PDB file of C-alpha atoms in Angstrom:
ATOM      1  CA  UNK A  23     114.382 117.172  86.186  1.00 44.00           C
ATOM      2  CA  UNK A  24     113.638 113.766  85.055  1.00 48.00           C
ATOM      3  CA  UNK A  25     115.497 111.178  86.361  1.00 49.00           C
ATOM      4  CA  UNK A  26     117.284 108.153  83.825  1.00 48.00           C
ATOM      5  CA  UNK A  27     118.600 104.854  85.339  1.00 45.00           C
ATOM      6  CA  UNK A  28     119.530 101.862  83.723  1.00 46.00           C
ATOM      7  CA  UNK A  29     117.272  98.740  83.907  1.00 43.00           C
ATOM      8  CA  UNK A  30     119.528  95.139  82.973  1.00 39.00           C
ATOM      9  CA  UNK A  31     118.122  95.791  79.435  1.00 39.00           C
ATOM     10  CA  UNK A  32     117.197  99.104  79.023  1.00 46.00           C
ATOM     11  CA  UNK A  33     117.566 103.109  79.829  1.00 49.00           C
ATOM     12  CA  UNK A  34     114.655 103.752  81.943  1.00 52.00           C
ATOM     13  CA  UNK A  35     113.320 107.598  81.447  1.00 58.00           C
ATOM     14  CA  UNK A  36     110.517 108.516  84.476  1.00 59.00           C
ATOM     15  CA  UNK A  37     107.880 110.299  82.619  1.00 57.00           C
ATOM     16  CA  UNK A  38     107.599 112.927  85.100  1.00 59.00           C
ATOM     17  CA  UNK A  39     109.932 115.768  87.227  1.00 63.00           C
ATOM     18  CA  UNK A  40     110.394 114.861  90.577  1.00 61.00           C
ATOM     19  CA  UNK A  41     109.757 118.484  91.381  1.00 59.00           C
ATOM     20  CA  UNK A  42     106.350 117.773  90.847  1.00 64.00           C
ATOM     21  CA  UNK A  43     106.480 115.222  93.766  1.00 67.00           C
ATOM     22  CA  UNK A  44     108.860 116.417  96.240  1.00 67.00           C
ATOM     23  CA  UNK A  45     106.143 118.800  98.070  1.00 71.00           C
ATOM     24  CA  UNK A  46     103.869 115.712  98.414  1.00 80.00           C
ATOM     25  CA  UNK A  47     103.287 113.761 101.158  1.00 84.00           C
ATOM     26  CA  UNK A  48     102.677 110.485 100.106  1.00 89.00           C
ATOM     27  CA  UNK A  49     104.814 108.694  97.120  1.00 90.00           C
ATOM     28  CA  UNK A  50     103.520 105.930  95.474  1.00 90.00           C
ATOM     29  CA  UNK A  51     105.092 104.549  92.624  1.00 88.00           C
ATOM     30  CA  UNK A  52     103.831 101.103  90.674  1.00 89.00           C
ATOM     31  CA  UNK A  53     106.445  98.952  89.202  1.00 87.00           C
ATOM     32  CA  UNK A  54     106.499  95.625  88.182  1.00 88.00           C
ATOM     33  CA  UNK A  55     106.810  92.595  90.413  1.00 92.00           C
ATOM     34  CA  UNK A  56     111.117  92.783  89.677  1.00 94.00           C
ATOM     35  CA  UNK A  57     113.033  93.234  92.502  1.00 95.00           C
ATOM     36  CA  UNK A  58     115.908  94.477  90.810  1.00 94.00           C
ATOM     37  CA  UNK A  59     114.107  96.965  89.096  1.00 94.00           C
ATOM     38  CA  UNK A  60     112.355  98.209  92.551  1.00 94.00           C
ATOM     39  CA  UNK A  61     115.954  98.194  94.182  1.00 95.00           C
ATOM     40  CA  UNK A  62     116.889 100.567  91.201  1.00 93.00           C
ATOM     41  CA  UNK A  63     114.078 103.215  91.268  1.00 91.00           C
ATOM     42  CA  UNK A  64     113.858 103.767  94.859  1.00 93.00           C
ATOM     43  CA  UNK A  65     117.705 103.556  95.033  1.00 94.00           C
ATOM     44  CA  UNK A  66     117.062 107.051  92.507  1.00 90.00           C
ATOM     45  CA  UNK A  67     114.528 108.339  94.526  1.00 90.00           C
ATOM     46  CA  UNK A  68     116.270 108.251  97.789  1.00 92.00           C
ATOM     47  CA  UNK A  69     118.683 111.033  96.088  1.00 90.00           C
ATOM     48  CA  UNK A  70     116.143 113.381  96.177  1.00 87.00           C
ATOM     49  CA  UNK A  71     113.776 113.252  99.202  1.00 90.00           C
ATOM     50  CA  UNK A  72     114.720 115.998 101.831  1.00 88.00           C
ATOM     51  CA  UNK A  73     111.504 115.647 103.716  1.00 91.00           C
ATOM     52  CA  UNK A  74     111.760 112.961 106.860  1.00 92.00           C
ATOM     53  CA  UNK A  75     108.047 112.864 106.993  1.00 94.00           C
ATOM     54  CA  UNK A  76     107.223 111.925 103.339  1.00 94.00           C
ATOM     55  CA  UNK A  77     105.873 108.401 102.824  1.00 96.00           C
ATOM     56  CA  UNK A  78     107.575 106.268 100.382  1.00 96.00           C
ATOM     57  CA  UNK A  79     105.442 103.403  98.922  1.00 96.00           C
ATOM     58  CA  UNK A  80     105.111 100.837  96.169  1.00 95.00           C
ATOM     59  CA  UNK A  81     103.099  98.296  95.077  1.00 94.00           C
ATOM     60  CA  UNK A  82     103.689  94.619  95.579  1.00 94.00           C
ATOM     61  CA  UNK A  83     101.615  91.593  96.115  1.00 91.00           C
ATOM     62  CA  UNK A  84     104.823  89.656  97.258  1.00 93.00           C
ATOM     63  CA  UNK A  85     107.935  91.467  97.523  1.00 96.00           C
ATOM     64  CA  UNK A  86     108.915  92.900 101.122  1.00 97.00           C
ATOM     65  CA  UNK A  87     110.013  96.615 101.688  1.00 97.00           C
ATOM     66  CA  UNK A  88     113.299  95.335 102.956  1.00 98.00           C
ATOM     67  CA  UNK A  89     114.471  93.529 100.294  1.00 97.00           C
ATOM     68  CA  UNK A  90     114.250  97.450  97.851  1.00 96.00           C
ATOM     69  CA  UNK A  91     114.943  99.454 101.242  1.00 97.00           C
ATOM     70  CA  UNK A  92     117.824  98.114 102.962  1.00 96.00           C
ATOM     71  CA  UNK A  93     120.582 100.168 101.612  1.00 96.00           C
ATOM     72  CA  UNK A  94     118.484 103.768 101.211  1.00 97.00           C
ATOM     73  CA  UNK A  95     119.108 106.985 103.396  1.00 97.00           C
ATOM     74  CA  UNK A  96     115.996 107.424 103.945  1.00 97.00           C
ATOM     75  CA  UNK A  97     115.176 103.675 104.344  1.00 97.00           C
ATOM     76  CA  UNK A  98     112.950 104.386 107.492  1.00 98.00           C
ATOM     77  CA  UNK A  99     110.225 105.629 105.163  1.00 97.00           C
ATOM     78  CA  UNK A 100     109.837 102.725 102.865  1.00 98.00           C
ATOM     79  CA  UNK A 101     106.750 100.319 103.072  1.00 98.00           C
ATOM     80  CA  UNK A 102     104.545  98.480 100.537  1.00 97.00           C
ATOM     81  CA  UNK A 103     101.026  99.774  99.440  1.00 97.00           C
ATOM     82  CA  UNK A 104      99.543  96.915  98.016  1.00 96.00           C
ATOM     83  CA  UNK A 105      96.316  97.381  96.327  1.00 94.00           C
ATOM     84  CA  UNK A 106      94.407  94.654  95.075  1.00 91.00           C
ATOM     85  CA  UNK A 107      92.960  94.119  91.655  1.00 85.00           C
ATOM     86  CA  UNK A 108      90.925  95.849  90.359  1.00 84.00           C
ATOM     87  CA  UNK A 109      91.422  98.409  92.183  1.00 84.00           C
ATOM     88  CA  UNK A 110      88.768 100.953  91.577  1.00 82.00           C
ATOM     89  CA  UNK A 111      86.396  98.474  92.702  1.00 87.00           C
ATOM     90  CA  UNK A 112      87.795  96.445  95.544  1.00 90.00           C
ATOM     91  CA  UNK A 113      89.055  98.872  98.548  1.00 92.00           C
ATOM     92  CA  UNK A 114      91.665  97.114 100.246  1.00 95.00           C
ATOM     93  CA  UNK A 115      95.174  97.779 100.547  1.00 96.00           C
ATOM     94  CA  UNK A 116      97.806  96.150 102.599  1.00 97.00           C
ATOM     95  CA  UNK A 117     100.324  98.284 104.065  1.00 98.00           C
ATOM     96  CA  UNK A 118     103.660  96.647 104.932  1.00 98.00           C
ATOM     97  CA  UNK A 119     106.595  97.914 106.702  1.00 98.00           C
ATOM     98  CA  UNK A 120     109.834  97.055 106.940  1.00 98.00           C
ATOM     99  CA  UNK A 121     111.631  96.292 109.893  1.00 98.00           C
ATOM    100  CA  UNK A 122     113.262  99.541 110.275  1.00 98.00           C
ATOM    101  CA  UNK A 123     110.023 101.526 109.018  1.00 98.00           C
ATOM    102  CA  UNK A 124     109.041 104.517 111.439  1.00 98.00           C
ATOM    103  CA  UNK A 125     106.047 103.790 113.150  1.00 97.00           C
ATOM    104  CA  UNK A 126     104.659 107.414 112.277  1.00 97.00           C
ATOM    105  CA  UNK A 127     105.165 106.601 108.801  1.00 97.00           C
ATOM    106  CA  UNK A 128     102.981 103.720 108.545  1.00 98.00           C
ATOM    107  CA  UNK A 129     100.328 105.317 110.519  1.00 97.00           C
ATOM    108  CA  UNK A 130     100.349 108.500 108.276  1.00 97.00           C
ATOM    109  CA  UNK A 131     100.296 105.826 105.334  1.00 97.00           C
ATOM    110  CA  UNK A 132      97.652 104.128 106.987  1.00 97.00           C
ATOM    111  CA  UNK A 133      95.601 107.498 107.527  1.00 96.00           C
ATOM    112  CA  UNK A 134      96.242 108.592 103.868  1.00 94.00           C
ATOM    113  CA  UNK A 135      94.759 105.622 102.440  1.00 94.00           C
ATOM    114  CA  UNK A 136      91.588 105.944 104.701  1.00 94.00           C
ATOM    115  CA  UNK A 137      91.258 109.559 103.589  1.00 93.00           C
ATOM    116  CA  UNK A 138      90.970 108.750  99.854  1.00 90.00           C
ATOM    117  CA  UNK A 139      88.601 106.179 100.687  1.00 89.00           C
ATOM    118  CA  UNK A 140      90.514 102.446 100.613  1.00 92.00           C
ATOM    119  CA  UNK A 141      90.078 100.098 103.583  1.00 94.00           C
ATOM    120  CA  UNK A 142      93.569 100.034 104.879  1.00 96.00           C
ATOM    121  CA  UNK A 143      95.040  97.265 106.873  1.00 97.00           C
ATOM    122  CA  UNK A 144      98.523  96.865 108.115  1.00 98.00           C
ATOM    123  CA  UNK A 145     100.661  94.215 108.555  1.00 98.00           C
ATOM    124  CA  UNK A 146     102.656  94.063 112.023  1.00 97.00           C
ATOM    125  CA  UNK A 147     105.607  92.472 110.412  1.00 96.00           C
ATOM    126  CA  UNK A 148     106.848  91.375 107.167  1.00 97.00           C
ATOM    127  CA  UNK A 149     105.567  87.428 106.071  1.00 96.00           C
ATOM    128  CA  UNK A 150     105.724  85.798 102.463  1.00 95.00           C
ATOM    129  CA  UNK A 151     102.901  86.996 100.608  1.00 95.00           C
ATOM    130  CA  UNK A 152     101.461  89.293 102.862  1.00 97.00           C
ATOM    131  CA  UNK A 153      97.972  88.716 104.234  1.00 97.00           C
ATOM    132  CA  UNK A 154      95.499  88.192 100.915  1.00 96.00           C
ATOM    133  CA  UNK A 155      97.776  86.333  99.005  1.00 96.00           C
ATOM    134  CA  UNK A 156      97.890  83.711 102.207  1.00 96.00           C
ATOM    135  CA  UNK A 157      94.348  83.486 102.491  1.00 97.00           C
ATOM    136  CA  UNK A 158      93.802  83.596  98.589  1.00 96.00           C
ATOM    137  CA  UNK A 159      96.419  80.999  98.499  1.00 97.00           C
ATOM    138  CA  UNK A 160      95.145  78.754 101.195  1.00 97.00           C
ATOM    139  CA  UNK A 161      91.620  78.585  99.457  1.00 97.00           C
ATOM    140  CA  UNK A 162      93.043  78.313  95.801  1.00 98.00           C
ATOM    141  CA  UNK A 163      94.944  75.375  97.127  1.00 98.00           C
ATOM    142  CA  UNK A 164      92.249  73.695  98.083  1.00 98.00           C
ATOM    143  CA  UNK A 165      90.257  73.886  95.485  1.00 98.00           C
ATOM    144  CA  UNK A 166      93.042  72.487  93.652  1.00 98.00           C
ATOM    145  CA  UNK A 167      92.971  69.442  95.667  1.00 98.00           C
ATOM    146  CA  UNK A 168      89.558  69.072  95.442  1.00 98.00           C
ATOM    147  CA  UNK A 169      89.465  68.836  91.405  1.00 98.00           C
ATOM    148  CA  UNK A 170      92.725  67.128  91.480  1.00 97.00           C
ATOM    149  CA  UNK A 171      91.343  64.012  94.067  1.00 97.00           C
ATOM    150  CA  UNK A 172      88.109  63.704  91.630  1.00 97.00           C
ATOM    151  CA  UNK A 173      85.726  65.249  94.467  1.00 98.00           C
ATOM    152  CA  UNK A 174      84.808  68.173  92.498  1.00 98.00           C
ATOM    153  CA  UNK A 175      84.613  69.347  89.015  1.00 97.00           C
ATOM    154  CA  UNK A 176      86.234  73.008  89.006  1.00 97.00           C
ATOM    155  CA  UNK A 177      82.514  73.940  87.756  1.00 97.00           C
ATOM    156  CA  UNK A 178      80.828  72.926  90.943  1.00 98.00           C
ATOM    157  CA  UNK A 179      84.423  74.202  92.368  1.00 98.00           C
ATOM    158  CA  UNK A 180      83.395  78.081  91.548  1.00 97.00           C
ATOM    159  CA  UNK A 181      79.737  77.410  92.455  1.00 97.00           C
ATOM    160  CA  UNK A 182      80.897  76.439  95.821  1.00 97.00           C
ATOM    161  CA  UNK A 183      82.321  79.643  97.001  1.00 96.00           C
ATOM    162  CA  UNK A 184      80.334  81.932  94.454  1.00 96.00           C
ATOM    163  CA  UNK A 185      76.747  80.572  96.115  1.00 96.00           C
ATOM    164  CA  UNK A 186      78.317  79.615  99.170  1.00 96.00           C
ATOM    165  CA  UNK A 187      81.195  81.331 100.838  1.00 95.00           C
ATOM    166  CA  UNK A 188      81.342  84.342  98.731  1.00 94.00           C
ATOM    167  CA  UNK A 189      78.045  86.256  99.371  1.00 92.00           C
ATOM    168  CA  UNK A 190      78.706  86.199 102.977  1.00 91.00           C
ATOM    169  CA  UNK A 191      82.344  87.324 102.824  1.00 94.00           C
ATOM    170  CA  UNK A 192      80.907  90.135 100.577  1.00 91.00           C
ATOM    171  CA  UNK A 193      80.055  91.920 103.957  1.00 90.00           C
ATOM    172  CA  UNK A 194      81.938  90.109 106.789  1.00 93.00           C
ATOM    173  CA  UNK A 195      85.061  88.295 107.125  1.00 95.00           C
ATOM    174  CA  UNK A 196      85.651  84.542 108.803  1.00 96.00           C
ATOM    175  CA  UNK A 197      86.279  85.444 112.798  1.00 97.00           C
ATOM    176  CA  UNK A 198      82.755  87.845 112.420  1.00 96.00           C
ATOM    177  CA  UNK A 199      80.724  84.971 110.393  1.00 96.00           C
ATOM    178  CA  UNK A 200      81.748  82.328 113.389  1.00 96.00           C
ATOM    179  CA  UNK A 201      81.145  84.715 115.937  1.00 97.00           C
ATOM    180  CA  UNK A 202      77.376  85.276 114.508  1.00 96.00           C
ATOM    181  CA  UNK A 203      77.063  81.005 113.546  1.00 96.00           C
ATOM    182  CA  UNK A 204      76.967  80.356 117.264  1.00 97.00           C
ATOM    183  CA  UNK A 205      76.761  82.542 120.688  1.00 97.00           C
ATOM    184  CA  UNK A 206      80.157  84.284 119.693  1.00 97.00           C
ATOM    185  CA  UNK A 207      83.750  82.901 119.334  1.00 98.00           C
ATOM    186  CA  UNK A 208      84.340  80.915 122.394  1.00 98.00           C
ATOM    187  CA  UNK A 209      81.054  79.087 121.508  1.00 98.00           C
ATOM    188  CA  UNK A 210      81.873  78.757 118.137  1.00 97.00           C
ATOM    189  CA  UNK A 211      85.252  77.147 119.452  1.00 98.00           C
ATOM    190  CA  UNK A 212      83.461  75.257 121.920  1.00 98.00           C
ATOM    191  CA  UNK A 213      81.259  73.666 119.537  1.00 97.00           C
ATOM    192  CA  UNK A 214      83.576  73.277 116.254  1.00 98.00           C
ATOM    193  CA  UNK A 215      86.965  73.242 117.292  1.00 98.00           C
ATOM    194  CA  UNK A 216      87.896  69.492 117.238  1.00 98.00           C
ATOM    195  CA  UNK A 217      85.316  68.950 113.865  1.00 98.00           C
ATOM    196  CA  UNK A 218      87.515  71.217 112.270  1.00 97.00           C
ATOM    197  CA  UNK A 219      90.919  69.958 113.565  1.00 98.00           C
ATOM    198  CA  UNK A 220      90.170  66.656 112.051  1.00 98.00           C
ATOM    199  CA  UNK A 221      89.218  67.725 109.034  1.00 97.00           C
ATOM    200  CA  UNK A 222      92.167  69.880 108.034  1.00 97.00           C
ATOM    201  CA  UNK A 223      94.404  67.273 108.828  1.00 97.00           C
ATOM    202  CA  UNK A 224      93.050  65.567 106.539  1.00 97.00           C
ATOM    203  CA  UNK A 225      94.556  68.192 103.874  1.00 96.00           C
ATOM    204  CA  UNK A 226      97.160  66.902 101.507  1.00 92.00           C
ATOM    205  CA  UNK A 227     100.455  68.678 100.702  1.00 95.00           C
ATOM    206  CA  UNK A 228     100.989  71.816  98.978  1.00 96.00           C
ATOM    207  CA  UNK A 229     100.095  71.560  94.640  1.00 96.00           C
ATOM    208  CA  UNK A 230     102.573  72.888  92.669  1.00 95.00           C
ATOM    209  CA  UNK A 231      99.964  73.739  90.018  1.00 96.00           C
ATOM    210  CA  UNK A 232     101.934  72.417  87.187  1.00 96.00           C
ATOM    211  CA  UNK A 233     101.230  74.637  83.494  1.00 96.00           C
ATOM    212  CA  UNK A 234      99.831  71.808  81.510  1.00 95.00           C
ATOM    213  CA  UNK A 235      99.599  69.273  84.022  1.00 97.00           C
ATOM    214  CA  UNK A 236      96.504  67.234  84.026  1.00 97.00           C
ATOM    215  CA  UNK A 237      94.792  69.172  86.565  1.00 97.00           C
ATOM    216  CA  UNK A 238      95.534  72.337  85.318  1.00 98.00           C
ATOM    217  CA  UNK A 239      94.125  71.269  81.899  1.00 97.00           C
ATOM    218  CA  UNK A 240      91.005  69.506  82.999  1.00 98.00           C
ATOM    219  CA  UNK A 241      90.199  72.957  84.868  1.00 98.00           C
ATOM    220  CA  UNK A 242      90.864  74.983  81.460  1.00 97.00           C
ATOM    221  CA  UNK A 243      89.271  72.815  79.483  1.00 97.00           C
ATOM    222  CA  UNK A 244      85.932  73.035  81.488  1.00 97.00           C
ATOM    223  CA  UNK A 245      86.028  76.828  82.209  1.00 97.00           C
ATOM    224  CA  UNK A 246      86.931  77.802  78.694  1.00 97.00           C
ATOM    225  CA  UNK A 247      83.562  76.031  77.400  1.00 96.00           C
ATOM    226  CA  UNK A 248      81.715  78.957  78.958  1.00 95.00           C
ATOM    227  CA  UNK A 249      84.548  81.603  78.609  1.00 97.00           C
ATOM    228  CA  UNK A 250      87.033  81.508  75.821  1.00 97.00           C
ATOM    229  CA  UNK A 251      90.050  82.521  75.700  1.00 97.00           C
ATOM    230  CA  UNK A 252      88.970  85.218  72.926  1.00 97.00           C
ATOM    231  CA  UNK A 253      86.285  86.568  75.374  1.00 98.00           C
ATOM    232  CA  UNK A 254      88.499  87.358  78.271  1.00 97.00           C
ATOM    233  CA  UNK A 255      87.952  91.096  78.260  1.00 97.00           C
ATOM    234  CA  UNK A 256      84.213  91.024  77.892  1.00 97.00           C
ATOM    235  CA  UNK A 257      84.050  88.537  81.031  1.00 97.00           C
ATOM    236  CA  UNK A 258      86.481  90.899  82.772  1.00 95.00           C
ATOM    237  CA  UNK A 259      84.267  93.815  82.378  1.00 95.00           C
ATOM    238  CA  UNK A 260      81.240  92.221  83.167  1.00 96.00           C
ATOM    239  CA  UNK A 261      83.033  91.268  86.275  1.00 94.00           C
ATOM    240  CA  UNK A 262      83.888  95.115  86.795  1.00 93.00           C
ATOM    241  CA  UNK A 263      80.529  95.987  86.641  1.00 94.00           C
ATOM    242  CA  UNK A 264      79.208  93.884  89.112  1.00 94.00           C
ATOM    243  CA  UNK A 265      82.255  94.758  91.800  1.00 92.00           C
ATOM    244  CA  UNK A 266      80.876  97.945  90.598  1.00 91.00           C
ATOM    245  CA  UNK A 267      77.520  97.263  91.770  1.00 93.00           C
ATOM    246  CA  UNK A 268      78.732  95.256  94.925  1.00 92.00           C
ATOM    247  CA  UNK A 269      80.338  98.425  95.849  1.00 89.00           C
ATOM    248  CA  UNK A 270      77.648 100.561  95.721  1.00 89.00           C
ATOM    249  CA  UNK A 271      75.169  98.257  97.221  1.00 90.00           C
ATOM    250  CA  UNK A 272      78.428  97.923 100.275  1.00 86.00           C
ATOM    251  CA  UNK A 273      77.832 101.750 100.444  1.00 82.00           C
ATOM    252  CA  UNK A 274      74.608 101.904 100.965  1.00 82.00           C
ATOM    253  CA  UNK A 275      74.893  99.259 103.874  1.00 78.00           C
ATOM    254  CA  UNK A 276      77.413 100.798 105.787  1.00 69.00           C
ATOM    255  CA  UNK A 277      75.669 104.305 105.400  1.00 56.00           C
ATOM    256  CA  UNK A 278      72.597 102.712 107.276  1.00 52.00           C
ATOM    257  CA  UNK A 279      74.361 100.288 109.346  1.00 55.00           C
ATOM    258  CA  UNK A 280      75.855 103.504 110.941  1.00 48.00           C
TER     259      UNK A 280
END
């Protein structure tokens, strides 16, 4: 059986029988960031699950399980797998449930994603943009600022968390890189707390990031000296193969860290 539902502009044909998913259980289907076309498919899918205990997942990077899983039967099975890019490469995937998700069914979700080897994390409640886009976000907006109020060039922009921040987020996050930068977190907080309070008020408002504003094409202009547009799939696959060889160097560590 394959399944046809219409999209707003066209007859959409799933390339595959759901008999050859039913018995699974975990379902994870990738769609594009459209709500209307995530409402659809799982709105079809929900027809055909009979098993209580089967996981039903999709990918998003912003749209919550209950705006696609209100209205389904079998609504209490939805959540959102989100993987990040690429991901062969980077390990992480958020899982987010919707209000009326079963517990059990994120935690089998959660267990599932271990087993295949991703570094699951899961998100006690629904929030715009998850967890990495908030942090991504945060950072990117920043950065913006920082080019935009002439105190960086987006050049020395990159450098700064490339050479700075990056290599030791490669192997710890933020709360375990202030707990080792002083005699653990209520030190750290002892010592920092009010240094960093008055600098992030000093943060301006949110940048809209206009498309062809004049920040947007000073930082084009400068990055696109060293990679042109033209050479966007070479730089993406040398960037491949060093998450490639970040991963493998990340495996190593954690083999003899344990």
């Amino acid at each position: 059986m394959r399944p046809t539902f219409k999209n707003a502009s066209r007859s959409v044909r799933l390339p595959f029988p759901f008999s050859a998913c039913l018995n699974s259980p975990f379902f994870f289907i990738s769609t594009q960031e459209n709500l209307e076309l995530k409402i659809k498919l799982f709105t079809l899918i929900d027809q055909f699950v009979d098993d209580p205990d089967m996981v039903l997942a999709s990918s998003s990077s912003c749209i919550p399980p209950s705006q696609f899983s209100e209205n389904l039967t079998h609504r209490a099975q939805v959540l959102v797998a989100h993987p990040v890019n690429p991901p062969y490469f980077v390990p992480l995937v958020e899982l987010v449930p919707a209000p009326w998700t079963l517990p059990h069914i994120t935690d089998k979700a959660r267990a599932y994603q271990t087993k295949i080897g991703q570094s699951a994390v899961t998100l006690r409640r629904e929030i715009p943009g998850f967890a990495l886009n908030r942090i991504q976000y945060a950072i990117l907006n920043e950065c913006w600022r920082l080019v935009a109020d002439k105190v960086l060039s987006p050049e020395d922009v990159d450098t700064v968390m490339k050479d700075g921040l990056g290599p030791r987020y490669a192997f710890m996050g933020p709360f375990e890189t202030i707990h080792l930068n002083a005699e653990g977190v209520t030190s750290y907080c002892d010592r920092y707390a009010d240094t960093i309070y008055r600098v992030s008020e000093t943060f301006g408002p949110t940048p809209t990031m206009t498309p062809g504003g004049d920040v947007c094409n000073e930082i084009e202009k400068e990055i696109v000296k060293t990679i042109p547009i033209a050479e966007l799939a070479a730089r993406r696959q040398w960037r491949d193969d060093r998450l490639a060889e970040l991963s493998k160097l990340k495996r190593n560590v954690n083999h003899f860290s344990h």
